[in-house]
């Protein structure tokens, strides 16, 4: 227990450690309750006993430990009150409105609707084509999502508030097209962008650019998806905190290398992230990714280690409080958090040891170090979820990531030019086409390397041990070698310091 406290002291600093430990305790409680069924009555009994006990305890250390227990019990309680909706059995005639962006596949459409006040996933045939806001009618047997191949698909959808699905709707009819709205206008604009991209770029460049700009992966050929997976670059096609964080650091490095003052560059990137979130649809997962991505930017503005980690933990706590199942069943949230944590606490350490690396106008040193920090921290989690270790991920990401902000900016300019006039678009598309060709070439070449990717059985225990090893080498091993340093703190002193008034 004291070792755990010493770890939090080292990464959190003095100001935020107490409440941060409470938040972490809450997250631990949510994680346990999400993995194991705990009766709500038992939870309430433990909570009542704990609250009675804390009122009679006088020793501050005992009160602190019991507060951590209470925070964990609150995590149990939060999971226990998740709505468990019972699906109405039998075939139903359903008339409803499409409430979210439609995801188009080659032979199907992925549609989100409201049925009985429950968010429902409907897999429709590719035609008739529908859009957000359209009112549709169909008959269907609603069913609860089920896990498959060891993947808790039901919990994954539930973490997105989707509690039921319809796999084969019949007699589908569009009753009325959606009225004009801000959300519909955004999705219409995205459709227009997709059409313009298709006209300006050949495949796979067109689908690749759509994936980079707004996370559209449906049109990317399977062979290229496999190449991205093998080389550890699938994240550049996803709207995740991992991806946004790397891109923001690369973009910030680019802006500052162009002699733009750091404070102005940070605000420019923050505004860009907000506009990006609005453009791609402002979904819950996108908003979470954007918030995670902006935490390192606040680290840059604050200029020290303590506050960003403090903020990150509290942000994660609020996200899990709102949607508790994301902690265990949403790999995107986990990768976003871990990557951002790695960037905050590991990047400064690596930069200090990498001053010998050359720097240039793209500030490649800082981008490379940020990429390395994210890869180190996310590697155990990636292997745990996907059972695949990419031995080429580091070199490929170092060769690709610095060019991502450039291809996004020039690609967006080409889109606007193409909407104004096709000739302008073709001219403006030259630069992003060349960069996209380079990125695809690098990924394809490295994907051909024999044994570039290894399948590994990596259980939960190994993942936890991996992170324990990372923590040990980052903090405790370093402290053992530097006993005479001014900032060394004994574990006994840490315990007393945590409980001091």
Short mmCIF file of C-alpha atoms in Angstrom, two decimals:
data_model
loop_
_atom_site.label_atom_id
_atom_site.label_comp_id
_atom_site.label_asym_id
_atom_site.label_seq_id
_atom_site.Cartn_x
_atom_site.Cartn_y
_atom_site.Cartn_z
CA UNK A 1 0.00 0.00 0.00
CA UNK A 2 2.81 2.42 0.88
CA UNK A 3 4.54 1.63 -2.40
CA UNK A 4 1.37 2.60 -4.25
CA UNK A 5 1.24 5.90 -2.35
CA UNK A 6 4.87 6.62 -3.19
CA UNK A 7 4.15 6.12 -6.89
CA UNK A 8 1.27 8.59 -6.80
CA UNK A 9 3.40 11.08 -4.87
CA UNK A 10 6.13 10.92 -7.50
CA UNK A 11 3.88 11.39 -10.52
CA UNK A 12 1.32 13.75 -8.97
CA UNK A 13 3.36 16.07 -6.81
CA UNK A 14 2.17 17.60 -3.57
CA UNK A 15 -0.95 19.56 -4.51
CA UNK A 16 -3.23 17.07 -6.17
CA UNK A 17 -2.22 13.73 -4.73
CA UNK A 18 -4.96 13.31 -2.11
CA UNK A 19 -7.97 13.83 -4.39
CA UNK A 20 -6.18 12.06 -7.23
CA UNK A 21 -5.76 8.95 -5.08
CA UNK A 22 -9.48 9.11 -4.29
CA UNK A 23 -10.25 9.30 -8.01
CA UNK A 24 -7.94 6.36 -8.72
CA UNK A 25 -9.68 4.40 -5.94
CA UNK A 26 -13.02 5.19 -7.58
CA UNK A 27 -11.66 3.95 -10.92
CA UNK A 28 -10.42 0.74 -9.28
CA UNK A 29 -13.90 0.20 -7.85
CA UNK A 30 -15.50 0.73 -11.26
CA UNK A 31 -13.03 -1.71 -12.81
CA UNK A 32 -13.73 -4.42 -10.24
CA UNK A 33 -17.51 -3.99 -10.42
CA UNK A 34 -17.41 -4.02 -14.23
CA UNK A 35 -15.55 -7.33 -14.19
CA UNK A 36 -17.43 -9.09 -11.38
CA UNK A 37 -21.11 -9.10 -10.45
CA UNK A 38 -21.61 -7.43 -7.05
CA UNK A 39 -25.05 -7.28 -5.45
CA UNK A 40 -26.26 -3.72 -4.91
CA UNK A 41 -27.51 -4.55 -1.41
CA UNK A 42 -24.05 -5.75 -0.37
CA UNK A 43 -22.53 -2.56 -1.78
CA UNK A 44 -24.92 -0.37 0.23
CA UNK A 45 -24.16 -2.30 3.43
CA UNK A 46 -20.40 -1.85 2.95
CA UNK A 47 -20.93 1.85 2.19
CA UNK A 48 -23.03 2.35 5.34
CA UNK A 49 -20.50 0.53 7.54
CA UNK A 50 -17.61 2.52 6.05
CA UNK A 51 -19.36 5.85 6.60
CA UNK A 52 -20.08 4.90 10.22
CA UNK A 53 -16.48 3.81 10.75
CA UNK A 54 -14.95 7.00 9.37
CA UNK A 55 -16.97 9.06 11.84
CA UNK A 56 -15.22 7.38 14.80
CA UNK A 57 -11.67 7.09 13.43
CA UNK A 58 -9.26 9.70 14.75
CA UNK A 59 -5.93 8.78 13.13
CA UNK A 60 -5.54 10.69 9.87
CA UNK A 61 -3.82 7.81 8.08
CA UNK A 62 -6.69 5.45 8.94
CA UNK A 63 -9.26 8.00 7.79
CA UNK A 64 -7.37 8.46 4.53
CA UNK A 65 -7.28 4.72 3.81
CA UNK A 66 -10.97 4.37 4.64
CA UNK A 67 -11.79 7.31 2.33
CA UNK A 68 -10.04 5.38 -0.45
CA UNK A 69 -12.20 2.36 0.37
CA UNK A 70 -15.34 4.53 0.28
CA UNK A 71 -14.29 5.94 -3.10
CA UNK A 72 -13.90 2.38 -4.41
CA UNK A 73 -17.34 1.45 -3.02
CA UNK A 74 -18.77 4.47 -4.84
CA UNK A 75 -17.25 2.95 -7.98
CA UNK A 76 -19.09 -0.31 -7.22
CA UNK A 77 -22.30 1.64 -6.73
CA UNK A 78 -21.95 3.60 -9.97
CA UNK A 79 -21.71 0.38 -11.99
CA UNK A 80 -24.61 -1.21 -10.13
CA UNK A 81 -27.04 1.57 -11.16
CA UNK A 82 -26.38 1.19 -14.89
CA UNK A 83 -29.72 0.79 -16.65
CA UNK A 84 -30.29 -2.84 -17.67
CA UNK A 85 -33.00 -2.50 -20.28
CA UNK A 86 -35.01 -5.58 -21.15
CA UNK A 87 -35.50 -6.00 -24.89
CA UNK A 88 -39.09 -6.49 -26.06
CA UNK A 89 -39.24 -9.89 -27.74
CA UNK A 90 -41.00 -10.71 -30.99
CA UNK A 91 -41.27 -8.96 -34.33
CA UNK A 92 -42.15 -5.29 -34.07
CA UNK A 93 -43.19 -2.56 -36.45
CA UNK A 94 -40.91 0.36 -35.68
CA UNK A 95 -41.15 3.96 -36.78
CA UNK A 96 -38.32 6.18 -35.58
CA UNK A 97 -35.81 8.88 -36.45
CA UNK A 98 -32.11 8.43 -37.22
CA UNK A 99 -30.31 10.23 -34.40
CA UNK A 100 -26.66 9.84 -35.35
CA UNK A 101 -24.37 9.81 -38.34
CA UNK A 102 -24.94 6.92 -40.74
CA UNK A 103 -21.91 4.77 -41.41
CA UNK A 104 -21.91 3.56 -45.01
CA UNK A 105 -20.35 0.22 -45.95
CA UNK A 106 -20.08 -1.38 -49.38
CA UNK A 107 -23.19 -3.53 -48.82
CA UNK A 108 -24.80 -2.09 -45.70
CA UNK A 109 -25.55 0.97 -43.61
CA UNK A 110 -24.92 1.24 -39.88
CA UNK A 111 -27.75 3.30 -38.40
CA UNK A 112 -28.39 4.54 -34.84
CA UNK A 113 -32.04 5.14 -33.84
CA UNK A 114 -34.15 5.51 -30.69
CA UNK A 115 -36.57 2.65 -29.91
CA UNK A 116 -38.48 2.68 -26.61
CA UNK A 117 -36.16 5.46 -25.42
CA UNK A 118 -33.20 3.15 -25.97
CA UNK A 119 -30.32 3.74 -28.35
CA UNK A 120 -30.54 0.99 -30.98
CA UNK A 121 -28.07 -0.17 -33.62
CA UNK A 122 -29.67 -1.17 -36.93
CA UNK A 123 -27.81 -2.86 -39.79
CA UNK A 124 -29.68 -1.95 -42.98
CA UNK A 125 -29.06 -2.86 -46.60
CA UNK A 126 -27.08 -0.33 -48.60
CA UNK A 127 -30.24 0.98 -50.30
CA UNK A 128 -32.37 2.97 -49.81
CA UNK A 129 -29.69 5.40 -48.61
CA UNK A 130 -30.64 7.21 -45.41
CA UNK A 131 -29.20 10.18 -43.55
CA UNK A 132 -29.26 11.60 -40.03
CA UNK A 133 -32.65 13.14 -39.25
CA UNK A 134 -34.57 10.89 -41.67
CA UNK A 135 -37.69 9.20 -40.32
CA UNK A 136 -37.83 5.51 -41.23
CA UNK A 137 -40.17 2.57 -40.76
CA UNK A 138 -39.20 -1.11 -40.61
CA UNK A 139 -40.09 -4.43 -39.00
CA UNK A 140 -37.54 -6.21 -36.89
CA UNK A 141 -36.82 -8.61 -34.04
CA UNK A 142 -34.85 -6.55 -31.53
CA UNK A 143 -32.18 -8.42 -29.64
CA UNK A 144 -29.47 -7.80 -27.09
CA UNK A 145 -25.92 -7.67 -28.48
CA UNK A 146 -23.89 -10.75 -27.61
CA UNK A 147 -20.15 -11.26 -27.01
CA UNK A 148 -18.20 -13.17 -29.64
CA UNK A 149 -14.68 -14.61 -29.99
CA UNK A 150 -13.79 -13.46 -26.48
CA UNK A 151 -14.78 -9.86 -27.27
CA UNK A 152 -17.40 -8.34 -24.95
CA UNK A 153 -19.31 -6.76 -27.83
CA UNK A 154 -22.40 -6.24 -25.68
CA UNK A 155 -20.47 -4.29 -23.06
CA UNK A 156 -18.61 -2.36 -25.74
CA UNK A 157 -21.89 -1.16 -27.26
CA UNK A 158 -23.34 -0.50 -23.83
CA UNK A 159 -20.37 1.76 -23.08
CA UNK A 160 -21.69 3.82 -26.00
CA UNK A 161 -25.22 3.67 -24.52
CA UNK A 162 -26.38 1.20 -27.21
CA UNK A 163 -28.45 -1.47 -25.47
CA UNK A 164 -30.15 -3.33 -28.35
CA UNK A 165 -29.72 -4.04 -32.03
CA UNK A 166 -31.52 -5.13 -35.16
CA UNK A 167 -29.43 -7.17 -37.58
CA UNK A 168 -31.93 -7.85 -40.38
CA UNK A 169 -34.70 -5.24 -40.67
CA UNK A 170 -37.44 -5.88 -43.22
CA UNK A 171 -39.83 -3.64 -45.15
CA UNK A 172 -37.56 -0.64 -44.72
CA UNK A 173 -39.13 2.62 -45.92
CA UNK A 174 -38.10 6.26 -45.63
CA UNK A 175 -41.19 8.14 -44.43
CA UNK A 176 -39.72 11.64 -44.42
CA UNK A 177 -36.36 13.21 -45.07
CA UNK A 178 -34.77 15.04 -42.18
CA UNK A 179 -35.29 18.75 -41.75
CA UNK A 180 -32.36 21.12 -41.91
CA UNK A 181 -30.34 21.26 -38.69
CA UNK A 182 -26.80 22.02 -37.62
CA UNK A 183 -25.97 18.32 -37.26
CA UNK A 184 -27.51 17.44 -40.62
CA UNK A 185 -25.60 20.31 -42.26
CA UNK A 186 -22.33 18.97 -40.85
CA UNK A 187 -23.00 15.45 -42.11
CA UNK A 188 -24.07 16.80 -45.50
CA UNK A 189 -20.80 18.71 -45.63
CA UNK A 190 -18.87 15.53 -44.81
CA UNK A 191 -20.69 13.74 -47.62
CA UNK A 192 -19.74 16.56 -49.97
CA UNK A 193 -16.14 16.31 -48.80
CA UNK A 194 -16.12 12.55 -49.43
CA UNK A 195 -17.42 13.08 -52.96
CA UNK A 196 -14.79 15.77 -53.60
CA UNK A 197 -11.99 13.57 -52.24
CA UNK A 198 -13.06 10.77 -54.58
CA UNK A 199 -12.89 13.15 -57.55
CA UNK A 200 -9.48 14.60 -56.65
CA UNK A 201 -7.58 11.49 -55.50
CA UNK A 202 -7.28 7.91 -56.75
CA UNK A 203 -7.63 4.94 -54.43
CA UNK A 204 -6.29 4.16 -51.90
CA UNK A 205 -5.24 7.80 -51.46
CA UNK A 206 -8.86 9.02 -51.36
CA UNK A 207 -9.99 6.62 -48.63
CA UNK A 208 -6.75 7.17 -46.72
CA UNK A 209 -7.21 10.95 -46.68
CA UNK A 210 -10.86 10.57 -45.60
CA UNK A 211 -9.67 8.36 -42.73
CA UNK A 212 -7.06 10.90 -41.67
CA UNK A 213 -9.36 13.92 -41.86
CA UNK A 214 -12.49 12.58 -40.18
CA UNK A 215 -11.98 8.92 -39.28
CA UNK A 216 -13.87 7.44 -42.24
CA UNK A 217 -12.46 3.91 -42.65
CA UNK A 218 -15.24 2.16 -44.56
CA UNK A 219 -13.72 2.73 -48.00
CA UNK A 220 -10.18 1.60 -47.19
CA UNK A 221 -9.38 -1.75 -48.88
CA UNK A 222 -8.81 -4.66 -46.49
CA UNK A 223 -5.23 -5.24 -47.69
CA UNK A 224 -4.30 -1.71 -46.64
CA UNK A 225 -6.06 -2.08 -43.29
CA UNK A 226 -3.93 -5.17 -42.72
CA UNK A 227 -0.77 -3.23 -43.62
CA UNK A 228 -1.68 -0.51 -41.12
CA UNK A 229 -2.29 -3.14 -38.44
CA UNK A 230 0.99 -4.97 -39.12
CA UNK A 231 3.03 -1.75 -38.95
CA UNK A 232 1.28 -0.36 -35.88
CA UNK A 233 -0.15 2.67 -37.68
CA UNK A 234 -3.89 1.95 -37.51
CA UNK A 235 -4.25 4.76 -34.99
CA UNK A 236 -3.73 7.41 -37.71
CA UNK A 237 -7.08 6.35 -39.20
CA UNK A 238 -8.96 6.59 -35.90
CA UNK A 239 -10.30 9.58 -34.02
CA UNK A 240 -8.77 8.71 -30.65
CA UNK A 241 -6.99 10.56 -27.89
CA UNK A 242 -3.86 8.65 -28.89
CA UNK A 243 -4.02 9.96 -32.44
CA UNK A 244 -5.14 13.48 -31.54
CA UNK A 245 -2.41 13.81 -28.90
CA UNK A 246 0.37 12.78 -31.28
CA UNK A 247 -0.97 15.06 -34.01
CA UNK A 248 -1.32 18.04 -31.69
CA UNK A 249 2.27 17.71 -30.53
CA UNK A 250 3.48 17.36 -34.12
CA UNK A 251 1.41 20.38 -35.16
CA UNK A 252 2.58 22.42 -32.17
CA UNK A 253 6.18 21.57 -32.97
CA UNK A 254 5.64 22.64 -36.57
CA UNK A 255 4.06 25.96 -35.58
CA UNK A 256 6.73 26.83 -33.04
CA UNK A 257 9.50 25.92 -35.50
CA UNK A 258 7.93 28.49 -37.84
CA UNK A 259 8.68 31.11 -35.15
CA UNK A 260 5.07 31.39 -33.97
CA UNK A 261 5.07 32.19 -30.21
CA UNK A 262 4.36 29.07 -28.15
CA UNK A 263 1.32 30.49 -26.36
CA UNK A 264 -0.30 31.54 -29.63
CA UNK A 265 0.58 28.17 -31.18
CA UNK A 266 -1.06 26.31 -28.29
CA UNK A 267 -4.27 28.32 -28.60
CA UNK A 268 -4.26 27.82 -32.37
CA UNK A 269 -4.05 24.05 -31.89
CA UNK A 270 -6.79 24.06 -29.21
CA UNK A 271 -9.12 26.03 -31.49
CA UNK A 272 -8.27 23.61 -34.30
CA UNK A 273 -9.21 20.63 -32.11
CA UNK A 274 -12.55 22.20 -31.16
CA UNK A 275 -13.40 22.91 -34.81
CA UNK A 276 -12.33 19.36 -35.70
CA UNK A 277 -14.66 17.89 -33.05
CA UNK A 278 -17.57 19.96 -34.35
CA UNK A 279 -16.83 18.87 -37.92
CA UNK A 280 -16.62 15.13 -37.28
CA UNK A 281 -19.89 15.08 -35.39
CA UNK A 282 -19.26 15.78 -31.69
CA UNK A 283 -19.94 12.18 -30.66
CA UNK A 284 -19.13 11.11 -27.10
CA UNK A 285 -16.04 9.12 -28.12
CA UNK A 286 -14.76 12.02 -30.24
CA UNK A 287 -15.25 14.52 -27.41
CA UNK A 288 -13.42 12.20 -25.00
CA UNK A 289 -10.57 11.83 -27.49
CA UNK A 290 -10.33 15.59 -27.97
CA UNK A 291 -10.27 16.28 -24.23
CA UNK A 292 -7.53 13.69 -23.75
CA UNK A 293 -5.62 15.20 -26.65
CA UNK A 294 -5.77 18.69 -25.14
CA UNK A 295 -4.37 17.72 -21.73
CA UNK A 296 -0.72 17.75 -22.97
CA UNK A 297 -1.38 21.17 -24.48
CA UNK A 298 -2.30 22.46 -21.05
CA UNK A 299 0.92 20.81 -19.87
CA UNK A 300 2.81 22.99 -22.34
CA UNK A 301 1.03 26.11 -21.10
CA UNK A 302 1.57 25.28 -17.43
CA UNK A 303 5.14 24.21 -18.00
CA UNK A 304 5.45 21.63 -15.22
CA UNK A 305 4.67 17.97 -14.60
CA UNK A 306 2.37 18.07 -11.57
CA UNK A 307 -0.80 19.69 -12.87
CA UNK A 308 -1.21 17.83 -16.21
CA UNK A 309 -1.21 14.39 -14.56
CA UNK A 310 -3.54 15.71 -11.88
CA UNK A 311 -5.88 17.06 -14.58
CA UNK A 312 -5.69 13.86 -16.65
CA UNK A 313 -6.71 11.63 -13.74
CA UNK A 314 -9.64 13.87 -12.83
CA UNK A 315 -10.74 14.10 -16.46
CA UNK A 316 -10.67 10.31 -16.71
CA UNK A 317 -12.64 10.09 -13.46
CA UNK A 318 -15.36 12.40 -14.78
CA UNK A 319 -15.58 10.46 -18.06
CA UNK A 320 -15.92 7.15 -16.22
CA UNK A 321 -18.46 8.66 -13.81
CA UNK A 322 -20.59 9.58 -16.83
CA UNK A 323 -20.07 6.29 -18.69
CA UNK A 324 -18.49 3.68 -16.35
CA UNK A 325 -18.23 0.80 -18.82
CA UNK A 326 -15.66 2.65 -20.97
CA UNK A 327 -13.01 1.90 -18.34
CA UNK A 328 -12.93 -1.83 -19.05
CA UNK A 329 -14.77 -2.30 -22.34
CA UNK A 330 -13.61 0.62 -24.50
CA UNK A 331 -10.07 0.04 -25.83
CA UNK A 332 -10.15 3.49 -27.44
CA UNK A 333 -10.59 5.19 -24.07
CA UNK A 334 -7.87 3.06 -22.49
CA UNK A 335 -5.38 3.78 -25.28
CA UNK A 336 -6.20 7.49 -25.16
CA UNK A 337 -5.58 7.68 -21.42
CA UNK A 338 -2.42 5.59 -21.40
CA UNK A 339 -0.92 7.36 -24.43
CA UNK A 340 -1.63 10.78 -22.94
CA UNK A 341 -0.16 9.73 -19.59
CA UNK A 342 2.95 8.48 -21.35
CA UNK A 343 3.33 11.73 -23.28
CA UNK A 344 3.02 13.81 -20.13
CA UNK A 345 5.38 11.95 -17.81
CA UNK A 346 7.78 10.21 -20.19
CA UNK A 347 8.37 12.76 -22.96
CA UNK A 348 10.30 15.23 -20.74
CA UNK A 349 12.54 12.44 -19.45
CA UNK A 350 13.29 11.17 -22.95
CA UNK A 351 13.87 14.68 -24.31
CA UNK A 352 16.43 15.28 -21.58
CA UNK A 353 18.35 12.20 -22.71
CA UNK A 354 17.96 12.92 -26.45
CA UNK A 355 19.57 16.33 -26.77
CA UNK A 356 22.14 14.77 -29.09
CA UNK A 357 19.46 14.10 -31.73
CA UNK A 358 19.44 16.61 -34.62
CA UNK A 359 16.64 19.16 -34.87
CA UNK A 360 15.24 21.00 -37.87
CA UNK A 361 12.32 23.05 -39.13
CA UNK A 362 9.82 20.26 -38.46
CA UNK A 363 11.13 19.82 -34.90
CA UNK A 364 11.44 16.11 -35.61
CA UNK A 365 13.25 15.43 -32.34
CA UNK A 366 10.28 16.37 -30.17
CA UNK A 367 7.78 14.62 -32.45
CA UNK A 368 9.92 11.48 -32.47
CA UNK A 369 10.26 11.48 -28.68
CA UNK A 370 6.51 12.03 -28.21
CA UNK A 371 5.80 9.14 -30.57
CA UNK A 372 8.24 6.91 -28.69
CA UNK A 373 6.67 7.82 -25.34
CA UNK A 374 3.18 6.98 -26.60
CA UNK A 375 4.36 3.68 -28.11
CA UNK A 376 6.14 2.60 -24.90
CA UNK A 377 3.08 3.27 -22.74
CA UNK A 378 0.49 1.81 -25.10
CA UNK A 379 2.45 -1.27 -26.20
CA UNK A 380 1.34 -3.63 -23.36
CA UNK A 381 -2.28 -2.55 -23.81
CA UNK A 382 -2.18 -2.99 -27.59
CA UNK A 383 -0.70 -6.49 -27.29
CA UNK A 384 -3.29 -7.38 -24.62
CA UNK A 385 -6.24 -6.31 -26.78
CA UNK A 386 -5.04 -7.38 -30.22
CA UNK A 387 -2.50 -10.13 -29.50
CA UNK A 388 -0.08 -8.63 -32.00
CA UNK A 389 3.36 -7.09 -31.50
CA UNK A 390 4.57 -4.90 -34.37
CA UNK A 391 8.37 -4.83 -34.46
CA UNK A 392 8.25 -2.14 -37.14
CA UNK A 393 5.84 0.23 -35.35
CA UNK A 394 8.53 2.55 -33.99
CA UNK A 395 10.45 3.24 -37.22
CA UNK A 396 7.27 3.49 -39.31
CA UNK A 397 5.64 5.94 -36.90
CA UNK A 398 8.80 8.04 -36.75
CA UNK A 399 8.85 8.21 -40.56
CA UNK A 400 5.13 8.94 -40.90
CA UNK A 401 3.87 11.01 -37.93
CA UNK A 402 5.85 14.24 -38.65
CA UNK A 403 4.08 14.54 -42.01
CA UNK A 404 0.54 14.03 -40.67
CA UNK A 405 -0.21 17.69 -39.81
CA UNK A 406 1.07 18.74 -43.24
CA UNK A 407 -1.05 16.23 -45.14
CA UNK A 408 -4.11 17.16 -43.06
CA UNK A 409 -3.65 20.88 -43.72
CA UNK A 410 -2.87 20.56 -47.43
CA UNK A 411 -5.57 17.92 -47.88
CA UNK A 412 -8.17 20.21 -46.33
CA UNK A 413 -7.03 23.09 -48.55
CA UNK A 414 -7.35 20.83 -51.61
CA UNK A 415 -10.91 19.93 -50.56
CA UNK A 416 -11.96 23.55 -50.26
CA UNK A 417 -10.30 24.37 -53.59
CA UNK A 418 -12.03 21.38 -55.22
CA UNK A 419 -15.43 22.53 -53.97
CA UNK A 420 -14.79 26.01 -55.40
CA UNK A 421 -13.65 24.65 -58.77
CA UNK A 422 -12.36 21.21 -59.89
CA UNK A 423 -9.29 22.72 -61.58
CA UNK A 424 -8.25 24.52 -58.40
CA UNK A 425 -8.72 21.28 -56.48
CA UNK A 426 -6.55 19.24 -58.86
CA UNK A 427 -3.74 21.78 -58.59
CA UNK A 428 -3.99 21.99 -54.78
CA UNK A 429 -4.14 18.18 -54.47
CA UNK A 430 -0.61 17.73 -55.81
CA UNK A 431 1.18 18.23 -52.49
CA UNK A 432 -1.11 16.02 -50.34
CA UNK A 433 -1.06 13.35 -53.05
CA UNK A 434 2.75 13.20 -52.94
CA UNK A 435 2.79 13.02 -49.14
CA UNK A 436 0.06 10.36 -49.08
CA UNK A 437 2.03 8.36 -51.64
CA UNK A 438 5.12 8.57 -49.44
CA UNK A 439 3.22 7.44 -46.33
CA UNK A 440 1.55 4.54 -48.14
CA UNK A 441 4.90 3.53 -49.64
CA UNK A 442 6.60 3.46 -46.22
CA UNK A 443 3.79 1.44 -44.67
CA UNK A 444 3.69 -1.03 -47.56
CA UNK A 445 7.47 -1.56 -47.56
CA UNK A 446 7.65 -2.21 -43.82
CA UNK A 447 4.59 -4.47 -43.92
CA UNK A 448 6.51 -6.80 -46.26
CA UNK A 449 9.33 -7.38 -43.77
CA UNK A 450 9.29 -11.04 -42.62
CA UNK A 451 8.39 -11.40 -38.94
CA UNK A 452 7.66 -7.67 -38.76
CA UNK A 453 4.61 -8.54 -36.68
CA UNK A 454 4.38 -11.34 -34.12
CA UNK A 455 1.25 -12.95 -32.67
CA UNK A 456 1.53 -13.10 -28.87
CA UNK A 457 -0.69 -14.54 -26.14
CA UNK A 458 -0.69 -11.69 -23.64
CA UNK A 459 -3.04 -11.99 -20.69
CA UNK A 460 -4.15 -9.45 -18.11
CA UNK A 461 -1.45 -10.53 -15.66
CA UNK A 462 1.36 -9.93 -18.16
CA UNK A 463 -0.08 -6.54 -19.05
CA UNK A 464 -0.18 -5.48 -15.40
CA UNK A 465 3.37 -6.74 -14.85
CA UNK A 466 4.51 -4.76 -17.89
CA UNK A 467 3.18 -1.51 -16.45
CA UNK A 468 4.66 -2.34 -13.04
CA UNK A 469 8.03 -2.77 -14.78
CA UNK A 470 7.65 0.57 -16.59
CA UNK A 471 6.82 2.32 -13.31
CA UNK A 472 9.74 0.63 -11.55
CA UNK A 473 12.32 1.63 -14.13
CA UNK A 474 10.95 5.18 -14.37
CA UNK A 475 10.80 5.97 -10.67
CA UNK A 476 11.88 3.47 -8.03
CA UNK A 477 15.04 2.21 -9.75
CA UNK A 478 16.07 5.79 -10.41
CA UNK A 479 15.49 6.74 -6.77
CA UNK A 480 17.60 3.85 -5.52
CA UNK A 481 20.55 5.09 -7.58
CA UNK A 482 20.15 8.70 -6.44
CA UNK A 483 19.80 8.48 -2.65
CA UNK A 484 21.79 11.63 -2.13
CA UNK A 485 19.72 13.73 -4.50
CA UNK A 486 17.67 16.56 -3.10
CA UNK A 487 14.37 15.31 -4.43
CA UNK A 488 14.64 11.80 -2.97
CA UNK A 489 11.66 10.91 -0.75
CA UNK A 490 11.47 7.90 1.56
CA UNK A 491 8.33 5.84 1.44
CA UNK A 492 7.80 6.35 5.19
CA UNK A 493 7.99 10.11 4.75
CA UNK A 494 5.59 9.94 1.81
CA UNK A 495 2.99 8.20 3.95
CA UNK A 496 3.22 10.86 6.62
CA UNK A 497 3.24 13.68 4.07
CA UNK A 498 0.10 12.36 2.39
CA UNK A 499 -1.78 12.39 5.69
CA UNK A 500 -0.53 15.74 6.98
CA UNK A 501 -3.10 18.50 7.34
#
